[in-house]
Each structure stands twice: as structure tokens, then as C-alpha cells.
């Protein structure tokens, strides 16, 4: 598809990438064709495992050893990158074409300072050395909004928050002014304010440099705000290409429409989200018909036997589906969005007694200095928090990265030592229990960690990971019963039971998160701390997980502390919301009270930064100045006052 340009910056023609797996090739990318114009943002959208990241790695020629490009062309600035020798490709990679990887924590070298990693790029592709390279490095860090860039350049990745690490990745990618930036999930796991800053930064850099962007994402809100053109990918091939306006007003492919229907919405609270049944088919399969046919509500006999051709619905809209063209097999209802259908399931009981009550919770980490490692101060990660979660209820905890949300969850579960306060679980003060006495509550209190990559043991198979809790907590089941339970849990979270003997590295990020959720559910807990459990998931899998969590809550009376930055998920799943800033709760209330009528300026800023699909619902973003202050030296009075546009003299004195 073209936008009137005679020569696109990037033209991909019939790209095919296979992965060798036990003698059977996995066709990760199977005949992909698309174009990216100069200065355009081209979004590649689709479920985990459909081949988006493998497409990016193919373009950059950074494929793992088991993968190889078996056909096609990648024409970039008039040269076919697939025919270049590696020495010439090294000049392209990081120079005229750069990439932001999906997981900055895994992509940055932990033993090198961030400045050294950016200087490495400069020294590879420019003549800058020594002080000149360092000055350019500091300039790049300042350009991406990192404060105290001179000092930060000498820090290591572990000393930075997730948002900071992502900005370092962007600075490194932009070091040589690339013509094309490949951004693989650049805002995954970032809170909404940092996400807004990152997207603004990419837009600004694009406008200043005339740069094109290949944006790989599963976030429809990000696509709506950033993209000029959209391509929907499924099982290794593109099924729909359109301009942003056309896609969001007249999505044509049944798969595209299903993605819209799976979005959580506040008006669907209490009802099940629409889900796409089944999973992406194995890419080792030789397809004879439409790849989506087994999951499509509109599939006819022809869809299973004959592959659909690319049909041009208009000059800027192409779809691969038998529902269109001269021999169409049916039709779709008009409109891109589906409706959320109520299941009619009502909670078996209404329980409002506090299952968990937290009073004046404090978690302070000592700062040690000197040869004797004496305590010179404290990082006040959580500084006097009160929370209450009834059984059968969900409390959503929202706030920026580094504000202490995860620390609260770990403190409640006694995974971190408490500096003060009380945690009551039912009628027992578990904050006063010894580790041995606390062990009996581990079955009732579970956690789903944010990063599935680091929370799953890479040396254990999936069946061992899910079964580990049953064994260690002494759940009285036989080996056969445990195996049947593992199979059931995997099916519940959208994985097939035949995946049980695989290792974590054999799964996509979204699939690894589903394994982590299955592990937490294995011991039938009463309360689960969900630390960003859907941040790595695409919308269709997210809908499955949210439906699962909601269904379990209704049937079993589970309570959730749901830590998230996804406001639409909060609106759909939560009953109450607590907004956190720099170790303190600044606003709390019901979902309707907080989201529809926020009172605190910080809450208002958070909500204004949420990307929305409908442009008519977009409000002006309240720009927050600077970063979170250091929790080791918080401001006096209200902690938000240095960044608050409404701060007065009283705010700087009294909390």
C-alpha cells in the first residue's frame, strides 16, 4: 500500500522466516509483504506468537541460530538487506536502521554503565571518541528526558526504573539518527504517564528527524495515537492493512473485529469480555485454508480448504478474507466494535467483611555507606499506607513506576521485611508472625509477578513450575491428581496441555505470563496480589485472563490486590481504586468516584495520559514536570507538590 510516494523507505516482499525445531520448520513469518513510507509510523498489530517480533528480527538480521530467512526481499533505501554481507549489515544496523527491543531489562548489559552502552554505538558508527562521545551520550540522555543525565550516564541498568531503562534504549537507538526505527513493544509494562512521555518523545524525534517507525504493539490505544497505517498479523501472515482512520472506523477482517470486541470497557463491568476461542495455530502446520478459520465465527467450508487472496476494498484498505471479493462466502455486520455479552452469572454471595486490612504500612530500605556500612538514611518506599480489601472484591492500585506499588504487594505477603504498621488477614495479624508460622498462610496468599521472564525458573519445565506450589505447600494430592490439575490450569489460562514439558524460553512473553498465572492459581488461594498480570498480554489473551480472574472471584470469593497501569482494566475489573504516589496513597474510592470524578491533581494527570481509541473522548494531557522525587529524600508536605500545577504554600508544609 502506498501513500502517493514514488519510492517507499522500506519495502518487504514475500518475506519468509523459518525456525528449525526438531526437524519440523516453524514458519514464523510466511510470505509477508508491506511498505513503510518516509516519515510514516507503520503499526504491526497481532497476538503473541503470531510472528511480529520475528519479523523485526528478520529485518534487522538478528535472528537466533535456529532461525533463517528462506525467501523474500527487504529493500531498504534501494538495497536488499538480505543480500548484504554481515560486514555491510553492521553498518546499517544501529546506524540507518535501529531497534528498540521489547524487554529493556534483558537487552541492556547489566555489567556496563548506560553511558558506556550508548558510547559503544557512537564509536561503532561515528568518529566520536573520548570526551566528545561522552558529551554526545549525555546530550542523548537529556533528549529522551532523563534528569541529571551527566550523573545517570555513570549508573548501571539495575539502578533505573523500567521507564528509565526504556528511555536509555531509545537514546541508544537514536544515537546515529536512523532513518527507520523498529520499536518492538516500546511501552509494554510502562505506566500511563511514562507511556505518554515515551510516545511524545518518539513523535517529537520523528518530526525533528523525518524518521519512519515500525511500531510493533498489541495496544490498540497506542496504535490509535501513533500510527499512520496499520497491519494486522496472524499466524505468520498479514490479514489486513489499512490507514489508521479506516481501520478504527471500518475494520474488515473477522480477527481485527475480534480484537476490538476483546477490549475491556467500563460499561461491560459485570459481564464477560468477548474472547477469541482457541489459540494461534502451531506454525509448524501446513495451512490449506484461512489460518483463522478454526477460530472464526463466520467460517464456511471454503475457508478450511482454500487460502484467501488479498482483496483491495479501497485504495488504502486490503484484507485477506473469503467474506470479500467476487466469490464471497457471507458477510459481516457493519461496525468495527462488538458488544460485550452478559453471562448472567451473579456472585454466589456478597461479602463485605475485610479479608485484608493494612494499617500504617511502612517499608523502608536502609542506605549504607562507608567502610563499616553504617546506616546513612532510608529509602521510604512505602511510607504509611492504609488499605482494606474485602473478600470477593478487587482493589486496584495505580501509580507511576517507582512509587512503591510492587513493594506494598511484597510487604503484605511478607516477601519484604516491614518497617512498621500492621497487616491483618482475617482475624490474624500476619505482620507479627514468624516465618515458620507465616508459612501456613502461603497457600491463602499468592502473587503473580510483573516480569514472567525472570519469575519463571529457566531450568524447570512448565509442569514442574505449576506443580511446585502444590508440592512445597503440602497440598494433599497424588502425583496423578497433580498432573491432571496442571493440565486443567494450563487449559484455563489459554495454553494447551501438550505444552507442559516445554521450558519457559520456548514461549512468548504473553504465554510465559499465563504460566505464571496458572502457578499462582494452583494452590487455590483466597487473596492474590496481581502485579501487572496483563501488561505483557495482547488484548485477546488479556480478555481471557480477565474473564478467568473475574470468574474465579465470583465462584470462589477470591480477593485481588490488582497492581496495574491499564486504566481500562481497572474500570472493568476493580471495585475500588487506590492511587499511589511516592510511597503514599493520595486518593481512594470506588471505581466510579475515582475514574469519573478524580479530585487529586495527580489522579487527574494519570487519567489524562491514558491513550484512547475514540478521538472524541481524548482529553488534553496534563504534563507532569520532572520525575518522581527520590524516596530517600521526599519533599516536605504533600509529596506531589514539586510537580503539581495547583500546588500552594500549604501543600509544601502539611501532608
XYZ file of C-alpha atoms in Angstrom:
655
model
C 0.000 0.000 0.000
C 1.369 3.410 -0.868
C 0.591 6.945 0.205
C 1.461 8.609 -3.089
C 5.217 8.312 -2.542
C 7.114 7.030 -5.558
C 9.688 5.131 -3.515
C 8.999 3.771 -0.007
C 11.765 3.799 2.585
C 11.218 0.096 3.318
C 9.610 -2.448 1.031
C 9.167 -6.020 2.273
C 8.225 -8.559 -0.415
C 7.176 -12.154 0.387
C 9.452 -12.392 3.432
C 9.652 -15.921 4.843
C 11.490 -16.865 8.040
C 11.565 -20.412 9.352
C 12.757 -21.783 12.672
C 14.257 -25.265 12.735
C 12.593 -27.249 15.537
C 13.256 -30.983 15.792
C 13.322 -31.369 12.010
C 9.958 -29.618 11.514
C 10.220 -26.000 10.349
C 8.155 -23.383 12.193
C 7.008 -20.862 9.580
C 7.221 -17.852 11.909
C 6.984 -15.389 9.011
C 5.289 -16.784 5.926
C 5.074 -14.571 2.843
C 4.934 -11.117 4.449
C 4.622 -8.033 2.232
C 4.267 -4.386 3.308
C 5.729 -0.919 2.733
C 6.759 1.915 5.041
C 6.899 5.435 3.635
C 9.351 8.183 4.619
C 8.265 9.796 7.910
C 5.461 7.269 8.451
C 4.581 5.259 11.549
C 3.521 1.790 10.453
C 1.931 -0.318 13.224
C 2.156 -4.112 13.193
C -0.626 -5.498 15.384
C -1.478 -9.022 16.493
C -1.459 -11.657 19.214
C 1.619 -13.018 20.956
C 3.211 -15.745 18.884
C 1.910 -14.507 15.520
C 5.398 -13.527 14.283
C 5.617 -9.751 14.912
C 8.947 -9.772 16.770
C 10.383 -12.387 14.403
C 9.520 -10.012 11.542
C 11.510 -7.241 13.225
C 14.485 -9.525 13.873
C 14.374 -10.659 10.246
C 14.535 -7.066 9.013
C 17.498 -6.372 11.310
C 19.106 -9.742 10.507
C 19.369 -10.514 14.222
C 17.749 -13.942 14.079
C 18.671 -16.650 16.601
C 20.823 -19.526 15.366
C 17.843 -21.813 14.810
C 16.075 -19.315 12.531
C 16.790 -18.408 8.920
C 15.271 -16.299 6.172
C 14.256 -18.701 3.398
C 12.820 -16.254 0.888
C 11.714 -12.746 0.019
C 13.250 -9.290 -0.209
C 13.814 -6.475 2.291
C 14.509 -3.356 0.229
C 15.732 -0.505 2.435
C 16.782 2.744 0.782
C 17.069 0.878 -2.517
C 19.210 -2.009 -1.195
C 18.079 -5.554 -0.463
C 19.319 -6.116 3.089
C 19.066 -9.891 2.734
C 21.832 -9.904 0.108
C 24.333 -7.779 2.080
C 27.357 -9.400 3.734
C 27.403 -9.198 7.523
C 30.113 -6.502 7.476
C 27.859 -4.236 5.383
C 24.824 -5.109 7.504
C 26.682 -3.974 10.636
C 26.956 -0.530 9.052
C 23.185 -0.455 8.519
C 22.237 -1.908 11.904
C 22.289 0.752 14.622
C 23.094 3.434 12.068
C 20.412 3.982 9.405
C 18.125 1.312 10.908
C 17.869 0.878 14.688
C 15.732 -1.148 17.050
C 14.177 -0.782 20.498
C 13.753 -4.249 21.954
C 10.718 -5.429 23.908
C 12.408 -6.079 27.269
C 14.927 -3.343 28.176
C 15.975 -5.213 31.331
C 17.110 -8.162 29.202
C 18.519 -6.039 26.364
C 20.807 -3.749 28.374
C 24.147 -5.161 29.523
C 23.982 -5.364 33.351
C 27.771 -5.003 33.824
C 28.183 -1.837 31.732
C 27.018 1.655 32.630
C 24.289 3.052 30.420
C 26.708 5.686 29.159
C 29.199 3.037 28.086
C 26.489 1.217 26.156
C 25.465 4.349 24.253
C 29.114 5.266 23.581
C 29.600 1.798 22.108
C 27.041 2.639 19.400
C 28.652 6.023 18.724
C 32.136 4.565 18.438
C 30.907 1.847 16.076
C 29.238 4.219 13.605
C 30.796 7.673 14.107
C 34.196 9.301 14.592
C 33.347 10.436 18.125
C 35.708 9.252 20.851
C 36.590 10.110 24.457
C 35.088 13.314 25.842
C 33.248 14.058 22.600
C 31.485 10.674 22.734
C 30.609 11.184 26.392
C 29.218 14.658 25.686
C 27.050 13.232 22.897
C 25.898 10.454 25.235
C 24.807 12.983 27.884
C 23.070 15.020 25.170
C 21.103 11.940 24.049
C 20.062 11.085 27.612
C 18.854 14.658 28.106
C 16.960 14.473 24.799
C 14.959 11.475 25.987
C 14.025 13.224 29.231
C 16.398 11.648 31.755
C 17.176 14.177 34.527
C 20.731 14.606 35.845
C 21.994 12.987 32.649
C 25.660 13.578 33.489
C 25.302 11.561 36.688
C 22.927 8.983 35.224
C 25.357 8.154 32.413
C 27.602 6.508 35.010
C 24.825 4.379 36.513
C 24.028 0.748 35.747
C 20.676 -0.507 34.407
C 19.641 -2.023 37.765
C 19.742 1.460 39.295
C 16.965 2.670 36.992
C 13.219 2.127 36.846
C 11.552 0.356 33.909
C 10.642 3.678 32.302
C 14.210 4.953 32.667
C 15.656 1.796 31.094
C 13.257 2.140 28.172
C 14.431 5.705 27.613
C 18.051 4.561 27.655
C 17.125 2.041 24.942
C 15.561 4.851 22.896
C 18.626 7.080 23.374
C 20.885 4.267 22.192
C 18.669 3.569 19.167
C 18.553 7.262 18.173
C 22.279 7.857 18.657
C 23.072 7.809 14.927
C 19.881 9.462 13.637
C 18.385 6.375 11.953
C 16.022 6.659 9.003
C 13.928 3.766 10.358
C 13.296 2.925 13.995
C 11.922 -0.540 14.731
C 10.095 -0.256 18.072
C 9.113 -3.667 19.470
C 6.501 -3.054 22.196
C 8.224 0.173 23.343
C 5.613 0.956 26.031
C 4.836 -2.530 27.361
C 4.827 -2.593 31.194
C 5.139 1.214 31.445
C 2.639 3.213 33.448
C 0.417 5.646 31.577
C 2.362 8.829 32.366
C 5.700 7.315 31.322
C 3.981 5.764 28.294
C 2.654 9.184 27.296
C 6.146 10.661 27.690
C 7.741 7.876 25.600
C 5.137 8.257 22.834
C 5.542 12.037 22.869
C 9.295 11.552 22.660
C 9.006 9.226 19.653
C 6.636 11.655 17.916
C 8.967 14.572 18.623
C 12.032 12.710 17.334
C 10.092 11.617 14.270
C 9.052 15.179 13.443
C 12.526 16.613 14.027
C 14.388 13.944 12.063
C 11.841 12.816 9.470
C 12.256 9.302 10.827
C 9.997 6.366 9.951
C 8.826 3.995 12.692
C 7.806 0.347 12.536
C 5.722 0.105 15.695
C 5.102 -3.437 16.952
C 2.424 -3.477 19.624
C -0.711 -5.154 20.933
C -2.110 -1.923 22.429
C -4.909 -0.542 20.261
C -4.832 2.753 22.167
C -1.157 3.262 21.286
C -1.920 2.393 17.648
C -4.757 4.944 17.601
C -2.462 7.703 18.855
C 0.711 6.895 16.928
C 0.118 5.065 13.644
C -0.466 6.375 10.144
C -1.008 2.870 8.744
C -1.937 -0.410 10.464
C -1.214 -4.020 9.507
C -2.840 -6.882 11.411
C -0.746 -10.046 11.588
C -1.997 -13.543 12.321
C -0.109 -16.866 12.305
C 2.802 -15.574 10.258
C 0.939 -13.545 7.634
C -0.743 -10.148 7.314
C -4.544 -10.398 7.125
C -5.445 -6.698 6.894
C -3.720 -3.414 6.022
C -5.391 -0.011 6.256
C -4.852 3.592 7.215
C -5.465 4.339 10.879
C -8.744 6.142 10.187
C -10.071 3.313 8.021
C -9.000 0.600 10.446
C -10.667 2.145 13.506
C -13.867 3.012 11.675
C -14.262 0.064 9.267
C -12.099 -2.886 10.346
C -12.915 -5.664 7.884
C -11.260 -8.948 8.878
C -13.094 -11.052 11.497
C -9.853 -11.278 13.502
C -9.470 -7.490 13.580
C -13.033 -7.136 14.801
C -12.463 -9.720 17.495
C -9.573 -7.639 18.808
C -11.928 -4.672 19.236
C -14.552 -6.819 20.944
C -11.981 -8.112 23.459
C -11.177 -4.637 24.802
C -12.242 -4.143 28.444
C -14.746 -1.334 28.927
C -16.394 0.167 31.957
C -19.897 -0.329 30.564
C -19.186 -4.073 30.413
C -18.387 -4.461 34.109
C -20.181 -7.490 35.488
C -20.247 -9.174 32.082
C -17.763 -11.448 30.371
C -15.476 -9.988 27.736
C -15.704 -11.399 24.240
C -12.783 -13.753 23.630
C -11.291 -15.422 20.606
C -11.716 -19.167 21.191
C -8.659 -21.402 20.975
C -5.087 -20.289 20.371
C -2.920 -19.246 17.440
C -2.383 -22.459 15.432
C 1.082 -24.056 15.554
C 3.293 -22.545 12.882
C 4.714 -25.975 12.064
C 1.377 -26.763 10.435
C 0.998 -26.645 6.646
C -2.089 -24.490 6.097
C -4.575 -25.420 3.391
C -7.141 -22.695 4.023
C -7.571 -19.494 6.009
C -5.360 -19.594 9.108
C -8.069 -18.002 11.247
C -10.838 -20.374 10.114
C -10.755 -22.628 13.207
C -11.424 -19.627 15.476
C -13.702 -17.604 13.191
C -17.444 -17.238 13.855
C -18.083 -16.685 10.131
C -16.011 -19.530 8.639
C -17.548 -21.525 5.759
C -16.372 -24.775 4.168
C -14.241 -22.882 1.641
C -12.361 -21.162 4.460
C -10.918 -24.523 5.581
C -9.826 -25.689 2.136
C -8.757 -22.648 0.126
C -6.357 -19.880 1.240
C -7.908 -16.416 0.779
C -6.320 -13.899 -1.569
C -5.562 -10.258 -0.832
C -8.672 -8.207 -1.666
C -8.455 -4.429 -2.165
C -11.568 -2.938 -0.554
C -10.300 0.533 -1.443
C -7.065 2.227 -2.405
C -5.892 2.238 1.215
C -7.588 -0.903 2.574
C -6.524 -4.506 1.854
C -7.948 -7.628 3.518
C -7.237 -11.346 3.176
C -10.628 -12.999 3.717
C -13.194 -15.087 1.778
C -16.001 -12.839 3.047
C -14.968 -10.300 0.418
C -14.344 -10.434 -3.303
C -16.324 -11.910 -6.208
C -16.979 -15.280 -4.542
C -17.698 -14.177 -1.003
C -18.978 -16.804 1.421
C -21.045 -14.471 3.577
C -20.986 -11.051 5.176
C -20.155 -9.349 8.445
C -22.386 -6.958 10.364
C -21.437 -3.310 9.970
C -19.292 -1.576 12.580
C -15.858 -2.414 13.941
C -16.676 -2.897 17.581
C -18.580 -5.773 19.079
C -20.752 -5.800 22.145
C -19.932 -7.361 25.463
C -22.427 -10.089 26.209
C -23.524 -10.635 29.777
C -23.171 -14.160 31.084
C -25.962 -13.691 33.562
C -23.729 -15.116 36.291
C -24.246 -13.457 39.649
C -21.872 -13.693 42.598
C -22.837 -16.612 44.881
C -22.641 -14.335 47.862
C -21.964 -10.729 48.796
C -19.163 -10.484 51.339
C -18.046 -7.097 52.555
C -16.028 -8.028 55.635
C -12.348 -7.156 55.373
C -10.305 -10.143 54.295
C -7.167 -7.995 54.297
C -6.644 -4.814 56.323
C -3.416 -2.818 56.153
C -2.755 -0.055 58.673
C 0.093 2.483 58.505
C 2.249 0.087 56.485
C 5.888 1.148 56.101
C 8.692 -0.447 54.138
C 11.984 1.432 54.456
C 15.275 0.241 52.986
C 18.478 1.331 54.765
C 21.118 3.263 52.823
C 24.553 2.084 53.969
C 27.757 3.996 53.410
C 31.364 3.913 54.463
C 33.774 1.128 55.249
C 31.648 -0.060 58.168
C 28.425 0.089 56.125
C 26.702 2.283 58.678
C 23.142 3.429 58.001
C 23.162 6.925 56.486
C 19.460 7.144 55.694
C 16.435 5.262 54.403
C 14.610 4.806 51.135
C 10.982 5.291 52.170
C 9.452 3.047 49.506
C 6.155 2.695 51.404
C 5.522 5.400 53.956
C 2.328 4.928 55.941
C -0.285 3.207 53.772
C -3.802 2.164 54.798
C -5.716 -0.321 52.617
C -8.690 -2.618 53.029
C -9.786 -5.425 50.717
C -12.998 -7.365 51.433
C -13.335 -10.942 50.273
C -14.824 -11.220 46.801
C -13.563 -7.729 45.916
C -10.792 -6.213 43.799
C -8.770 -3.207 44.877
C -6.769 -1.680 42.024
C -3.522 0.059 42.939
C -2.315 2.528 40.302
C 0.577 4.957 40.053
C 3.835 5.677 38.266
C 6.808 3.321 38.144
C 8.860 3.618 41.318
C 6.024 4.869 43.536
C 6.022 1.720 45.700
C 3.124 -0.338 44.318
C 5.040 -3.600 43.998
C 6.710 -3.021 47.373
C 3.276 -2.839 49.012
C 2.313 -6.168 47.458
C 5.531 -7.865 48.555
C 5.292 -6.302 52.010
C 1.760 -7.593 52.515
C 2.937 -11.106 51.612
C 5.969 -10.746 53.918
C 8.318 -11.186 50.978
C 9.991 -7.996 52.206
C 10.626 -7.018 55.846
C 8.185 -4.448 57.235
C 9.430 -1.298 58.933
C 6.123 -0.508 60.597
C 2.376 -0.955 60.517
C 0.111 -3.982 60.665
C -1.258 -6.433 58.117
C -4.399 -8.295 59.202
C -5.515 -11.316 57.222
C -8.933 -12.190 58.567
C -8.605 -12.140 62.347
C -4.828 -12.689 62.455
C -2.081 -10.090 62.427
C 0.295 -11.744 59.970
C 2.805 -8.897 60.203
C 3.758 -10.180 63.677
C 4.155 -13.845 62.699
C 7.458 -15.675 62.495
C 8.482 -17.051 59.096
C 7.562 -20.546 60.256
C 4.067 -19.543 61.390
C 3.633 -17.416 58.267
C 4.179 -20.500 56.116
C 0.680 -21.840 56.795
C -0.771 -18.686 55.162
C 1.276 -19.028 51.966
C -1.430 -21.164 50.412
C -4.001 -18.414 51.011
C -1.803 -15.567 49.781
C -0.249 -15.778 46.326
C 1.346 -13.354 43.868
C 1.580 -13.035 40.106
C 4.821 -11.207 39.384
C 5.136 -8.488 36.764
C 8.021 -9.946 34.761
C 7.330 -13.536 33.699
C 10.787 -13.815 32.147
C 12.587 -13.519 35.494
C 9.920 -15.088 37.718
C 9.962 -18.499 35.990
C 12.859 -20.883 36.614
C 14.530 -21.365 33.204
C 15.690 -24.878 34.187
C 12.235 -26.179 35.056
C 9.585 -27.442 32.670
C 6.121 -25.898 32.759
C 4.603 -28.869 34.570
C 7.254 -28.578 37.312
C 6.725 -24.822 37.643
C 2.960 -25.097 38.075
C 3.222 -28.154 40.317
C 5.928 -26.664 42.551
C 3.476 -24.836 44.826
C 1.382 -27.974 45.321
C 4.478 -29.872 46.421
C 6.134 -27.241 48.610
C 2.954 -26.283 50.476
C 1.994 -29.900 51.052
C -1.278 -29.905 49.146
C -2.549 -33.444 49.693
C -2.862 -34.750 46.154
C -1.398 -37.768 44.429
C 1.028 -37.373 41.538
C -1.682 -38.251 39.018
C -4.113 -35.724 40.534
C -1.446 -33.025 40.436
C -0.771 -33.730 36.764
C -4.476 -33.537 35.954
C -4.673 -30.258 37.858
C -1.711 -28.875 35.878
C -3.448 -29.793 32.611
C -6.672 -28.134 33.755
C -4.874 -24.943 34.828
C -3.000 -24.671 31.546
C -6.272 -25.016 29.636
C -7.875 -22.387 31.907
C -5.237 -19.794 31.075
C -5.349 -20.483 27.345
C -2.462 -22.922 26.885
C -2.713 -26.476 25.626
C -1.786 -29.321 27.953
C 0.743 -30.687 25.464
C 2.924 -27.646 26.266
C 3.582 -28.974 29.785
C 7.045 -30.371 29.005
C 8.427 -27.214 27.411
C 10.790 -24.754 29.092
C 9.986 -21.041 29.627
C 12.338 -19.868 26.853
C 10.202 -21.744 24.336
C 7.228 -19.418 24.939
C 6.412 -15.842 24.001
C 6.156 -13.155 26.690
C 2.372 -13.414 26.850
C 2.485 -17.195 27.123
C 5.026 -17.009 29.963
C 2.687 -14.707 31.859
C -0.119 -17.232 31.522
C 2.153 -19.887 33.042
C 2.825 -17.562 35.984
C -0.917 -17.066 36.495
C -1.508 -20.835 36.399
C 1.177 -21.276 39.060
C -0.473 -18.739 41.375
C -3.901 -20.375 40.966
C -2.601 -23.894 41.584
C -2.907 -23.846 45.398
C -6.396 -22.252 45.413
C -5.526 -19.020 47.269
C -8.005 -16.656 48.921
C -6.139 -13.469 48.016
C -3.850 -12.865 45.034
C -1.542 -9.903 44.580
C -1.648 -9.370 40.820
C 1.397 -7.283 39.898
C 0.754 -6.091 36.331
C -0.533 -9.546 35.276
C -1.818 -8.375 31.873
C 0.831 -5.810 30.925
C 2.648 -8.269 28.632
C -0.515 -9.674 27.063
C -2.288 -8.761 23.844
C -5.948 -7.770 24.054
C -7.377 -11.189 23.147
C -5.335 -13.050 25.769
C -5.940 -10.227 28.243
C -9.682 -10.788 27.808
C -9.249 -14.496 28.595
C -7.238 -13.725 31.743
C -9.646 -11.031 32.958
C -12.604 -13.342 32.376
C -10.761 -16.084 34.260
C -9.914 -13.837 37.226
C -13.450 -12.489 37.322
C -14.985 -15.969 37.114
C -12.732 -17.306 39.879
C -13.654 -14.359 42.059
C -17.372 -14.986 41.569
C -17.153 -18.722 42.202
C -14.575 -18.816 44.990
C -14.884 -15.407 46.638
C -11.270 -14.524 45.792
C -9.907 -11.089 46.630
C -7.380 -9.302 44.423
C -4.899 -6.531 45.005
C -4.557 -5.605 41.342
C -1.467 -3.526 40.611
C -1.715 -2.076 37.129
C -1.266 0.939 34.888
C -4.064 -0.070 32.488
C -6.985 2.165 33.405
C -9.432 0.314 31.129
C -8.670 -2.899 33.048
C -9.241 -1.044 36.321
C -12.554 0.281 35.024
C -13.671 -3.208 34.002
C -12.396 -5.424 36.841
C -11.933 -3.382 40.012
C -14.441 -2.388 42.672
C -12.237 0.176 44.418
C -9.161 2.151 43.351
C -6.212 3.476 45.333
C -3.886 5.964 43.645
C -0.312 5.916 44.921
C 2.441 8.492 44.676
C 5.921 8.261 46.228
C 5.033 5.761 48.939
C 1.670 7.255 49.923
C -1.960 6.838 48.885
C -3.189 10.191 47.556
C -6.757 9.214 46.594
C -9.005 6.226 47.135
C -12.619 5.410 46.421
C -14.936 3.358 44.259
C -14.114 2.961 40.575
C -16.796 5.445 39.537
C -15.745 8.007 42.151
C -12.061 7.978 41.229
C -12.214 7.485 37.457
C -15.213 9.661 36.670
C -14.663 12.429 39.190
C -10.992 12.471 40.281
C -10.160 15.031 42.943
C -6.384 14.833 43.353
C -4.316 16.602 40.647
C -2.091 13.525 40.326
C -5.093 11.296 39.602
C -6.304 13.820 37.046
C -2.879 13.759 35.359
C -2.841 9.960 35.270
C -6.268 9.723 33.648
C -5.484 12.416 31.081
C -2.451 10.403 29.890
C -4.449 7.258 29.054
C -4.419 6.539 25.284
C -7.943 6.155 23.897
C -9.290 4.681 20.678
C -12.103 7.206 20.236
C -10.567 10.657 19.487
C -13.722 12.377 20.754
C -13.008 11.042 24.266
C -9.408 12.222 24.375
C -8.726 14.986 26.883
C -5.734 17.290 26.985
C -2.813 15.607 28.707
C -1.708 17.257 31.948
C 2.072 17.338 31.585
C 3.882 16.479 34.797
C 7.187 18.247 35.137
C 10.243 16.190 36.013
C 10.473 12.736 37.545
C 9.401 11.216 40.809
C 11.485 12.726 43.638
C 13.840 10.349 45.380
C 12.078 8.282 48.081
C 15.262 8.647 50.149
C 14.674 12.405 50.325
C 10.951 13.048 49.747
C 9.618 16.624 49.648
C 8.053 18.142 52.728
C 4.289 18.321 52.916
C 2.446 16.711 50.033
C 4.974 14.631 48.128
C 3.410 15.708 44.835
C 3.826 19.445 45.368
C 7.043 19.938 43.273
C 5.241 18.577 40.178
C 1.710 19.781 40.906
C 0.328 22.602 38.734
C -2.069 23.553 41.551
C 0.364 23.484 44.495
C 0.141 26.292 47.039
C 2.142 27.281 50.106
C 0.140 24.947 52.353
C 0.907 21.959 50.134
C 4.624 22.404 50.834
C 4.140 22.250 54.586
C 1.292 19.858 55.515
C 0.502 16.344 54.306
